[in-house]
Short mmCIF file of C-alpha atoms and ligand atoms in Angstrom, two decimals:
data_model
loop_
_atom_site.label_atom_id
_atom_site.label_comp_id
_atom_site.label_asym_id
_atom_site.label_seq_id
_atom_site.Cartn_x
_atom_site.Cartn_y
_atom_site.Cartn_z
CA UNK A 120 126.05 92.40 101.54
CA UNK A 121 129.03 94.09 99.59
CA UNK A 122 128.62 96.25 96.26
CA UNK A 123 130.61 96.39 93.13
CA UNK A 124 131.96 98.70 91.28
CA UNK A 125 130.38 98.09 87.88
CA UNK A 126 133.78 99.15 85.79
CA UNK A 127 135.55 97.81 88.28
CA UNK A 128 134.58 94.66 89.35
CA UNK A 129 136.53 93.37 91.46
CA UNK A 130 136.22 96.21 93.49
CA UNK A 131 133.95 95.79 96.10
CA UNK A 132 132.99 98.17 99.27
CA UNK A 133 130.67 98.19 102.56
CA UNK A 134 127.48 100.46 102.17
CA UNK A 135 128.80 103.33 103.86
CA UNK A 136 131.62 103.78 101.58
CA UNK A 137 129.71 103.24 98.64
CA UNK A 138 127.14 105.83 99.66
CA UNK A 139 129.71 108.26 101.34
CA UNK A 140 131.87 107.91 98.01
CA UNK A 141 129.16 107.52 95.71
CA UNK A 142 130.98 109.88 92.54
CA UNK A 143 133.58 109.74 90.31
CA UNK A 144 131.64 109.69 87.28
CA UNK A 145 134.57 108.83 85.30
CA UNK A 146 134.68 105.17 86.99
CA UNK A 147 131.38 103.10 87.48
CA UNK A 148 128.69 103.60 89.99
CA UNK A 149 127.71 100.54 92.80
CA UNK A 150 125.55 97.74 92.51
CA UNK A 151 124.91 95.66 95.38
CA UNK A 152 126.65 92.13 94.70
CA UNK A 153 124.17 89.78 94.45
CA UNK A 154 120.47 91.20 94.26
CA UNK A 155 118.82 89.20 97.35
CA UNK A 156 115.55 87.53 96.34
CA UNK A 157 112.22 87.75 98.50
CA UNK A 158 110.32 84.45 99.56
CA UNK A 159 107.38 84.71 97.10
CA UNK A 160 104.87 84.43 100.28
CA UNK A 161 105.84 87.76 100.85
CA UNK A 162 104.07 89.99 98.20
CA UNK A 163 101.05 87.53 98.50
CA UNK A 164 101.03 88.27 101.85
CA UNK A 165 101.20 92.32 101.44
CA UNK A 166 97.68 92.98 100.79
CA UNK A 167 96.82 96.79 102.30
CA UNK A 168 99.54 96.51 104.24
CA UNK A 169 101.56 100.51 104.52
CA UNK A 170 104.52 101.73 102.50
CA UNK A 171 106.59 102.08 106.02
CA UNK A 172 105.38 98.25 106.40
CA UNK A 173 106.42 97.36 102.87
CA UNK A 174 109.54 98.77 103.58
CA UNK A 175 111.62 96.74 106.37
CA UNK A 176 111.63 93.64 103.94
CA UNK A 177 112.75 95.13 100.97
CA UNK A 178 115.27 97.15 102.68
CA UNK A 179 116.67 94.92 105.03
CA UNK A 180 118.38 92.39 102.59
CA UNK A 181 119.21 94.87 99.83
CA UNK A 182 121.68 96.61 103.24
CA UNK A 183 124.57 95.77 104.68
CA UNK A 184 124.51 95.02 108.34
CA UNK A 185 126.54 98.39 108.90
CA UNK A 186 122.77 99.17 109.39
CA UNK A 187 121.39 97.95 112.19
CA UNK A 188 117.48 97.21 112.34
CA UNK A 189 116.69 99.98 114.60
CA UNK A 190 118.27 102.34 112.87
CA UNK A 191 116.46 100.97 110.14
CA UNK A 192 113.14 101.51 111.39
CA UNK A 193 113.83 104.68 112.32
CA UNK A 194 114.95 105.88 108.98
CA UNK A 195 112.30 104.09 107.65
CA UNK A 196 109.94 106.17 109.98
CA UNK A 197 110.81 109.46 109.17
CA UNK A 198 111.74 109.35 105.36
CA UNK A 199 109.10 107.16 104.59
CA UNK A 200 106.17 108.96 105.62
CA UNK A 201 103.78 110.07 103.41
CA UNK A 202 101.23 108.94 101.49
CA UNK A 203 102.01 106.66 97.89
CA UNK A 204 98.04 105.95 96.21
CA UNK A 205 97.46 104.00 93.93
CA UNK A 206 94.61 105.35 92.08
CA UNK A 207 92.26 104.05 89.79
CA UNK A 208 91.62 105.40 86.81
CA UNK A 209 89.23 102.38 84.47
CA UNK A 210 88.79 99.23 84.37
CA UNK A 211 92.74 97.74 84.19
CA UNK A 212 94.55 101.22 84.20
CA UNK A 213 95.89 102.87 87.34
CA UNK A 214 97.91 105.90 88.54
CA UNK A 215 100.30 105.05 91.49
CA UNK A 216 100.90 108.80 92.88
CA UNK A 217 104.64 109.31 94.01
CA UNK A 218 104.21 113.19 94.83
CA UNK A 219 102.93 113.34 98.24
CA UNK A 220 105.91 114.46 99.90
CA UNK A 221 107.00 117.80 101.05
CA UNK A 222 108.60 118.86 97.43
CA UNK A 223 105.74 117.22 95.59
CA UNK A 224 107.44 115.15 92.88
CA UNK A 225 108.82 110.96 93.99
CA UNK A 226 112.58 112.68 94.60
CA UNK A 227 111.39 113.08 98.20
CA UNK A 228 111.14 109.44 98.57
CA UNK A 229 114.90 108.51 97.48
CA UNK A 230 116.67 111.63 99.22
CA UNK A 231 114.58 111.92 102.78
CA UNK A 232 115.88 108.20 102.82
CA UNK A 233 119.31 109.18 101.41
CA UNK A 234 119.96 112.10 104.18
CA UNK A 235 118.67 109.80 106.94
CA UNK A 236 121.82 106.95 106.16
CA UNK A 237 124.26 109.68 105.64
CA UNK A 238 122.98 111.02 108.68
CA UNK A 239 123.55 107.97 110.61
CA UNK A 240 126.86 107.08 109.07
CA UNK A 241 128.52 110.90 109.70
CA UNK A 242 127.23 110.73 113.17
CA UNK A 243 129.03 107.81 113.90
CA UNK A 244 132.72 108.90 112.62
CA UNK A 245 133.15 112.65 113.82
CA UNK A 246 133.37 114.34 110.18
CA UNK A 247 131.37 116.37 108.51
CA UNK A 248 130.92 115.47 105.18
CA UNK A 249 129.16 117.57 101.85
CA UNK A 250 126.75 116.59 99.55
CA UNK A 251 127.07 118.18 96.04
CA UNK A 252 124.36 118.42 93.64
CA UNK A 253 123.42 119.99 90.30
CA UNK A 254 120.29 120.94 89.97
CA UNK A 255 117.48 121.86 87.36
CA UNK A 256 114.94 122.05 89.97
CA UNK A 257 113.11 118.89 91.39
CA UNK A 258 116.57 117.02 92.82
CA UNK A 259 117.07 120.46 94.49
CA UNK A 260 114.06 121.28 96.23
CA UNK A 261 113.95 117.25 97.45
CA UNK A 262 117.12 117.39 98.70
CA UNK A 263 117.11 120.94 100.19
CA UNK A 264 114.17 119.82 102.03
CA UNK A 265 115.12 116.34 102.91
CA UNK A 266 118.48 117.57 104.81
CA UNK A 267 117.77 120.36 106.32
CA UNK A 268 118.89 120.55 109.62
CA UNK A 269 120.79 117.21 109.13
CA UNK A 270 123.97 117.54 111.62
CA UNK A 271 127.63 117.37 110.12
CA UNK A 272 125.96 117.55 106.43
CA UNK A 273 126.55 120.33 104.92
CA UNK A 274 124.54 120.69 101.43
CA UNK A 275 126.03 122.88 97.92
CA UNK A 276 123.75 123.20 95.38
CA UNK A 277 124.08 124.38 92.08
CA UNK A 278 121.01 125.93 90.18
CA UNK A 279 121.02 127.73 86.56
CA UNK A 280 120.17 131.31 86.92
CA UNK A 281 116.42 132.19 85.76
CA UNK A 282 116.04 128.19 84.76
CA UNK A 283 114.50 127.10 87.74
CA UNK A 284 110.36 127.36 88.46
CA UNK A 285 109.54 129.90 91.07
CA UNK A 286 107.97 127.08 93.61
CA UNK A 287 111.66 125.55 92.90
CA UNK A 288 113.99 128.48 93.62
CA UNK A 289 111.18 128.62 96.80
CA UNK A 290 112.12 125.54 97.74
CA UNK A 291 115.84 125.81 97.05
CA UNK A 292 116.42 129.11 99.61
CA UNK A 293 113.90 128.49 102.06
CA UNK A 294 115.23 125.11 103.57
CA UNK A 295 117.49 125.21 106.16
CA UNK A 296 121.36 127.05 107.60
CA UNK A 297 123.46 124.18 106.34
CA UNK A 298 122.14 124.34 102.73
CA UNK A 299 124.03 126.61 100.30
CA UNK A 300 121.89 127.65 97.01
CA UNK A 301 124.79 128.30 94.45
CA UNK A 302 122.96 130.23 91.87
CA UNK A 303 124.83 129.77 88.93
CA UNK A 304 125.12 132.31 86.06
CA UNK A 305 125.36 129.57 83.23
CA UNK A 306 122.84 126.67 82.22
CA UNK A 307 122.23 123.16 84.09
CA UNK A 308 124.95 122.05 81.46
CA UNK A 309 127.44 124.19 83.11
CA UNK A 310 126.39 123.06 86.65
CA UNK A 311 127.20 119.74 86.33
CA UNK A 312 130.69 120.21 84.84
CA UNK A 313 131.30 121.86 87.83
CA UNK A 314 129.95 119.30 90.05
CA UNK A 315 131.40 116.58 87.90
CA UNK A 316 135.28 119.02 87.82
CA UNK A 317 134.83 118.87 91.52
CA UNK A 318 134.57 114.96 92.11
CA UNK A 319 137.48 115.00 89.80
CA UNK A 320 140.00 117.47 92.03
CA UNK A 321 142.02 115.22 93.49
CA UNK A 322 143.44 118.63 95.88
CA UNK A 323 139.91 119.36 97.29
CA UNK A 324 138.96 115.66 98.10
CA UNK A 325 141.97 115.41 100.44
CA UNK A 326 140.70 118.69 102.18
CA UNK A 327 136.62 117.48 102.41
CA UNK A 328 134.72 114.61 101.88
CA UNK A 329 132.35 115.14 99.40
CA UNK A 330 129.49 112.80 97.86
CA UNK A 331 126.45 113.13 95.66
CA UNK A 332 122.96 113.25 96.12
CA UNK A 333 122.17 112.20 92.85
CA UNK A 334 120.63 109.02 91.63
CA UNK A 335 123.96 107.58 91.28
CA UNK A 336 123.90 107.01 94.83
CA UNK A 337 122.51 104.15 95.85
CA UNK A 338 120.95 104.77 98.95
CA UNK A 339 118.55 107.26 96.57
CA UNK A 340 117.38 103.62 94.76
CA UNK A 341 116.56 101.38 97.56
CA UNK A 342 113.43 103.24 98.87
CA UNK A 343 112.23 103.56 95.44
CA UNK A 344 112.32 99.57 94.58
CA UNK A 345 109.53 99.23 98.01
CA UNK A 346 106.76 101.65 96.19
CA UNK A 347 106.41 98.74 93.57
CA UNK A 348 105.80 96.43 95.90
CA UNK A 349 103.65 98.84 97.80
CA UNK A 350 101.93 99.27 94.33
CA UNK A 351 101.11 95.53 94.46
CA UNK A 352 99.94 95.73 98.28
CA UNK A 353 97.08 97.61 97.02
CA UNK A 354 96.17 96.20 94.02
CA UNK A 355 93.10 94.01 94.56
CA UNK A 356 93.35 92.02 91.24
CA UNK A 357 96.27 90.16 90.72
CA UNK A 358 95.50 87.71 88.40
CA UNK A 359 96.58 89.74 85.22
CA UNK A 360 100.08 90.39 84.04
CA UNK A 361 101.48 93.62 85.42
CA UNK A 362 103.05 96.43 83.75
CA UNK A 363 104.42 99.47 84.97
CA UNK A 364 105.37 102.37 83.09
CA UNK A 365 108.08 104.94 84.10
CA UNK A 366 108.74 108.55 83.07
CA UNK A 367 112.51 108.29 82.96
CA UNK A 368 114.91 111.34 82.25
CA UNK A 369 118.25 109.46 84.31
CA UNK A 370 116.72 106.09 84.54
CA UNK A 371 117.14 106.09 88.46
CA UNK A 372 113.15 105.43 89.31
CA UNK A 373 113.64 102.81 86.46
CA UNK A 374 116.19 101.05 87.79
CA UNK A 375 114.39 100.63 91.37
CA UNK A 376 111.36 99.18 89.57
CA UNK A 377 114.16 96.67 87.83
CA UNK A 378 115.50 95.55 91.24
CA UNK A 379 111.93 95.04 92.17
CA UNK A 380 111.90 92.73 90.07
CA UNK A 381 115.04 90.69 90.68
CA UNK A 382 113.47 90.53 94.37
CA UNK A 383 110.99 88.56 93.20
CA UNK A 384 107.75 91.35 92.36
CA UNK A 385 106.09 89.49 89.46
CA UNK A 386 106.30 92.66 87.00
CA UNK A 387 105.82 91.12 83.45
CA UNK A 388 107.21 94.24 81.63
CA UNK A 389 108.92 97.96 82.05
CA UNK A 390 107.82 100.46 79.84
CA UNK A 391 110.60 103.21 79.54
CA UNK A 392 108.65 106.22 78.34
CA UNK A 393 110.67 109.32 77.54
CA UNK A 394 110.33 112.70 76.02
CA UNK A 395 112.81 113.41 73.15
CA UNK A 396 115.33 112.13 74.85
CA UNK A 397 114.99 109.50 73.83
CA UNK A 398 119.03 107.36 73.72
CA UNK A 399 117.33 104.72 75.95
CA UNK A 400 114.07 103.59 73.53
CA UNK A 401 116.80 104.00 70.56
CA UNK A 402 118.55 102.01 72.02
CA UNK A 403 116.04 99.12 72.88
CA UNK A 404 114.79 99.31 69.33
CA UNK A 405 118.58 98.98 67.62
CA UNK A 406 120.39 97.66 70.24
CA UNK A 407 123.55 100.73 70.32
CA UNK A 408 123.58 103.13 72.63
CA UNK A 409 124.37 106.54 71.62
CA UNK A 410 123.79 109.26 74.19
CA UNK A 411 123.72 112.87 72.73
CA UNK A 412 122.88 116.47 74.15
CA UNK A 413 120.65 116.96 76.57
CA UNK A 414 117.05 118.60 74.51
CA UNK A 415 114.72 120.69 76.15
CA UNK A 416 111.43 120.01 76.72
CA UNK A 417 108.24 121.14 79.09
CA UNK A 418 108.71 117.51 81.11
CA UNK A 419 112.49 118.94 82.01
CA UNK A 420 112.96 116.94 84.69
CA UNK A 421 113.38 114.31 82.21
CA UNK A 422 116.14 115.98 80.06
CA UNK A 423 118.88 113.90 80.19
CA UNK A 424 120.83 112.56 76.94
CA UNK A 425 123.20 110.54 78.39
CA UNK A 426 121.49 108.82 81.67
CA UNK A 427 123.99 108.08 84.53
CA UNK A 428 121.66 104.90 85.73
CA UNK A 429 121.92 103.34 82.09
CA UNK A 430 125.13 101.05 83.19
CA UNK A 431 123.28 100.26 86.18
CA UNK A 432 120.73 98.76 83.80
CA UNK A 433 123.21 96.90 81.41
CA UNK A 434 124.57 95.33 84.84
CA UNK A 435 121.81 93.91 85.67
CA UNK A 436 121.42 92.03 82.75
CA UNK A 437 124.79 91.09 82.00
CA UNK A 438 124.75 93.19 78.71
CA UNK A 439 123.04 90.77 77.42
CA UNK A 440 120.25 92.79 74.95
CA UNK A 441 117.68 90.41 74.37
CA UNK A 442 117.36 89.85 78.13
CA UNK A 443 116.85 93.57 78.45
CA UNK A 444 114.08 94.05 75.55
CA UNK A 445 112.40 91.09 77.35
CA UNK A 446 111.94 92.98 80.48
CA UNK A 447 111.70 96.28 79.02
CA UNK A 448 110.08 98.34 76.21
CA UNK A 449 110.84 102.13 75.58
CA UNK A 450 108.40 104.47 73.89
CA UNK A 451 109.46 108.52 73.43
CA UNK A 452 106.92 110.97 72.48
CA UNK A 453 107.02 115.05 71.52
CA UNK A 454 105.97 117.71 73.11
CA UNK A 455 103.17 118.31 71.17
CA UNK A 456 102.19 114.43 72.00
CA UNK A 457 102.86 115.23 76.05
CA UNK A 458 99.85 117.79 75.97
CA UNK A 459 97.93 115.27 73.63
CA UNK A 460 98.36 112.87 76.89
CA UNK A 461 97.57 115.54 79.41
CA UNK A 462 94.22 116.77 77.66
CA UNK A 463 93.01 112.68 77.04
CA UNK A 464 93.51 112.05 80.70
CA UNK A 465 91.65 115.47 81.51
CA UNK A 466 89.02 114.66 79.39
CA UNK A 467 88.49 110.83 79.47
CA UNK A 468 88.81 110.22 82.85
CA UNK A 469 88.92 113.85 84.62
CA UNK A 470 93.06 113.48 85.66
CA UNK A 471 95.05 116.17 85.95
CA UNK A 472 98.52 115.25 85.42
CA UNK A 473 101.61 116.77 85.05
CA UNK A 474 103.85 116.56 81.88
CA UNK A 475 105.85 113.83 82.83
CA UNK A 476 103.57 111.43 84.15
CA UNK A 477 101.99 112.41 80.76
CA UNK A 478 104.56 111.17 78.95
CA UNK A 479 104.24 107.80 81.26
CA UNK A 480 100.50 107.54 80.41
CA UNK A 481 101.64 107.53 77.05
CA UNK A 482 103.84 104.89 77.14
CA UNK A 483 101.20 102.64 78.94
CA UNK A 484 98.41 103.42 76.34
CA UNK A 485 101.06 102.64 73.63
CA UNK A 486 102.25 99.08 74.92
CA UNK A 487 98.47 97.93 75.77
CA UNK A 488 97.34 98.92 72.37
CA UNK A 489 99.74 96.78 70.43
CA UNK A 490 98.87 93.91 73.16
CA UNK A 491 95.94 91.69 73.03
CA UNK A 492 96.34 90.44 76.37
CA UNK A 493 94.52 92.14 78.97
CA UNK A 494 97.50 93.51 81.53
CA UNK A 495 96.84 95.61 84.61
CA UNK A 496 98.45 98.63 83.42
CA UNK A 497 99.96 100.95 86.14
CA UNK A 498 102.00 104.50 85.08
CA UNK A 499 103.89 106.29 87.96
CA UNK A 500 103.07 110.03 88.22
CA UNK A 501 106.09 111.38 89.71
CA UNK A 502 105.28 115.67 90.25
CA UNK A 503 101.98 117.26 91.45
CA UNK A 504 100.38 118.78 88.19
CA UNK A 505 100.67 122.05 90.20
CA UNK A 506 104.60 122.32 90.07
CA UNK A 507 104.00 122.77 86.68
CA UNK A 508 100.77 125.26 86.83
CA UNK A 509 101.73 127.31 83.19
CA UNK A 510 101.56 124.20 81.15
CA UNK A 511 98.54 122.35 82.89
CA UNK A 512 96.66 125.27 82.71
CA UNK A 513 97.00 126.05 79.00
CA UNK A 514 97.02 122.69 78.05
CA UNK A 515 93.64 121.53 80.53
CA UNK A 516 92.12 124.45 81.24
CA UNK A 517 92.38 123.36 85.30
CA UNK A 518 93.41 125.43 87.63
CA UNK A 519 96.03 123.91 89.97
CA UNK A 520 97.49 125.03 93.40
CA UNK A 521 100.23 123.94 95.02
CA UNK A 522 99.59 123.76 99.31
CA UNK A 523 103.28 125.11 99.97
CA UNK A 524 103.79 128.25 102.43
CA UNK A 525 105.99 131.13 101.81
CA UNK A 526 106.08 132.56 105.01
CA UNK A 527 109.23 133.61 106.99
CA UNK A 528 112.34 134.47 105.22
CA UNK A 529 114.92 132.83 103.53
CA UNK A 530 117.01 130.58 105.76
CA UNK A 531 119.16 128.94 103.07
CA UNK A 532 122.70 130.76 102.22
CA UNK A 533 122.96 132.05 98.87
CA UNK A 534 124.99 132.52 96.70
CA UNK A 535 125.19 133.63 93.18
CA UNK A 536 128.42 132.32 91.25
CA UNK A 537 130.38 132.56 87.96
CA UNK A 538 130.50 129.44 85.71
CA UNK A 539 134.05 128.89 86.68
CA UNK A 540 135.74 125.80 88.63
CA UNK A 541 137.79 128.13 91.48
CA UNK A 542 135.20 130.08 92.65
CA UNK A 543 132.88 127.11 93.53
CA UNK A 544 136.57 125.49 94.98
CA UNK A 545 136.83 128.02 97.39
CA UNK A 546 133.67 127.96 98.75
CA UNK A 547 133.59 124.33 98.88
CA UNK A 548 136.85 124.15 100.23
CA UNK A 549 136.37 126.80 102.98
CA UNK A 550 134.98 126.14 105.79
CA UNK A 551 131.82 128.72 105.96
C1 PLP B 744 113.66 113.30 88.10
C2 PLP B 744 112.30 113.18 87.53
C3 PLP B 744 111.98 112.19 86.57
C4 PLP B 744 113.03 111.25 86.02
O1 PLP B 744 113.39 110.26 86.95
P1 PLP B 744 114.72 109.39 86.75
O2 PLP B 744 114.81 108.54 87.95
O3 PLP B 744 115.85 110.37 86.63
O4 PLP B 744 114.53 108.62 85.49
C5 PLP B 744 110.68 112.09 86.13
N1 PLP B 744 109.73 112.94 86.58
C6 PLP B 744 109.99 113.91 87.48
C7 PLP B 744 108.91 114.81 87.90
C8 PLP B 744 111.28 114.06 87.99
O5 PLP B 744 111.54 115.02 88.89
#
């Protein structure tokens, strides 16, 4: 398996250099070349089987050899290991539960896999190599906690001063000695032009190597394509059309569920559900897409105007529109409509959920009303309702807990930065 470079075609690289050199957001991001498609025995055959078992089929033909299986199954092993329910909820509707892991929203899933590759791939060539990241909270924590402790990795992330929850910033300073918290005074805005001016500095990536931990690395997709089959594995009817609805802020998790699909996972439609933010449904509905300013909204992990994963999307279907709209629907709602969602699945079937899967909810209950085929209707719920324990609370009336510990001290370096490019230079450049 080779990927492409999707504005550069002819382009094409080994796994380890498209995951070790995932950035330049100025040039296209990697697709693998040819999407490998699963015998359909296979998903008939995953009936309660686990996510880690799920996993070594999916994986294996979506990676280059560079990988060998026992590497594999370790990574698989460790990054893999929590809990992914699917719950329940009536009679056709479901919840499949993505926050089980040790930073309680489905980012754990893509970067504990992410940090065990690079992990593998530094150890093999003798260089120590950073991972970059802007953060407004959720990528942080995961990755904070995912590579902790990873040797020859050394981790710089950027947070907006004051923007980030409390349990976040937690997460952020608590994680490990080769992590570096860059508290930033400036918004997420100005975080990621300094992430994105970095990738750019043609001086600095002679002197380090430096990738991203973001979804537009690949790696961070892979593991998320096997929870839709895993969804399958434990659904006992299958004799309805599926649909799954996503919460989507940079399309990433969206994506995944897409190259489920290409595998082979009968998936009869995509529902991209989105706060205000909405360039993606605009764009399904008139067919131009027009990215604008990122909005804020109380699902923020979703607040993305311009989605990096969007081109990822178009590739996949050859930029050809109607075969996107026939695989996908997008829905946006308010926030007003977000704590509609939360209080109806309170009420009507006593689930707390957080904002965004909200907003997924949503999206579900929209599609199946306008459908008069009965569909087994599955939305992901990507954060524990207690990350975001303000807005459940007013909005439900639950109380909800996080089980995190704050014991010890801080064992993360930080630091607290100016908005400007040299600053962040030097410290990424130097060797501390
Ligand atoms: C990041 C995030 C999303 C959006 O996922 P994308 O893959 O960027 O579309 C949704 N919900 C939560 C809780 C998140 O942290």
């Amino acid at each position: 398996m080779k990927y492409y470079n999707i504005k550069n075609p002819e382009r094409k690289v080994s796994f380890s250099e498209a995951v070790m050199h995932s950035v330049a957001t100025e040039t296209g991001l990697y697709m693998p070349e040819k999407i490998p498609v699963i015998d359909n025995s296979f998903y008939s055959g995953i009936t309660n089987t686990s996510m880690k078992e799920t996993a070594y089929p999916v994986l294996r033909p979506l990676l280059d050899e560079e990988v060998p299986d026992k590497v594999l199954y370790k990574i698989i092993d460790e990054a893999l290991n929590f809990e992914i329910p699917l719950k329940k909820l009536s009679n056709n509707l479901y919840v499949l539960e993505l926050f089980h892991g040790p930073t309680f929203a489905f980012k754990d899933v893509g970067a504990r896999f992410l940090a065990g590759i690079l992990e593998y791939f530094v150890s093999g060539s003798n260089k120590e190599i950073t991972v970059l990241v802007a953060t407004s909270g959720d990528t942080g924590s995961a990755v904070a906690n995912a590579f902790k402790g990873k040797e020859g990795i050394r981790v710089v992330l950027l947070y907006p001063s004051g923007r980030v929850s409390l349990v976040q910033e937690h997460q952020l300073l608590f994680a490990g000695n080769n992590i570096i918290a860059v508290e930033l005074e400036g918004d997420f805005d100005d975080c990621q032009r300094l992430v994105k001016q970095a990738f750019a500095d043609s001086d600095l990536n002679r002197k380090i190597i430096l990738t991203s931990a973001n979804s537009i690395n690949i790696a961070r997709l892979f593991p998320q394509s096997v929870y839709y089959f895993h969804a399958f594995a434990q659904l006992q009817e299958r004799k309805k059309p599926v649909v799954f609805s996503v919460p989507s802020g940079n399309f990433g998790n969206l994506t995944a569920g897409l190259i489920a699909k290409q595998m082979g996972l009968p998936v009869s439609k995509f529902i991209a559900s989105t706060n205000i933010n909405r360039s993606v449904p605009d764009y399904l509905e008139t067919g131009v897409f027009t990215p604008h300013p990122s909005y804020r909204t109380i699902s923020n992990a979703m607040d993305v105007g311009n989605p990096s994963n969007f081109q990822r999307i178009l590739a996949i279907y050859g930029n050809d529109l109607q075969r996107v709209r026939s695989d996908i629907e997008g829905y946006w709602f308010t926030d007003g409509q977000t704590r509609e969602g939360m209080k109806e699945l309170a009420d009507n079937y006593s689930y707390i959920a957080d904002p965004h899967t909200a907003v997924a909810y949503l999206g579900l209950k929209k599609y199946l009303s306008g459908n008069s085929l009965p569909h087994i209707g599955i939305f992901l719920a990507t954060a524990h309702p207690g990350k975001f324990p303000e807005e459940v609370e007013k909005t439900t009336g639950k109380k909800v807990t996080l089980p995190y510990e704050t014991a010890g001290n801080p064992s993360s370096k930080h630091v607290k930065l100016s908005a400007d490019f040299d600053s962040l230079k030097d410290l990424l450049a130097g060797s501390s």
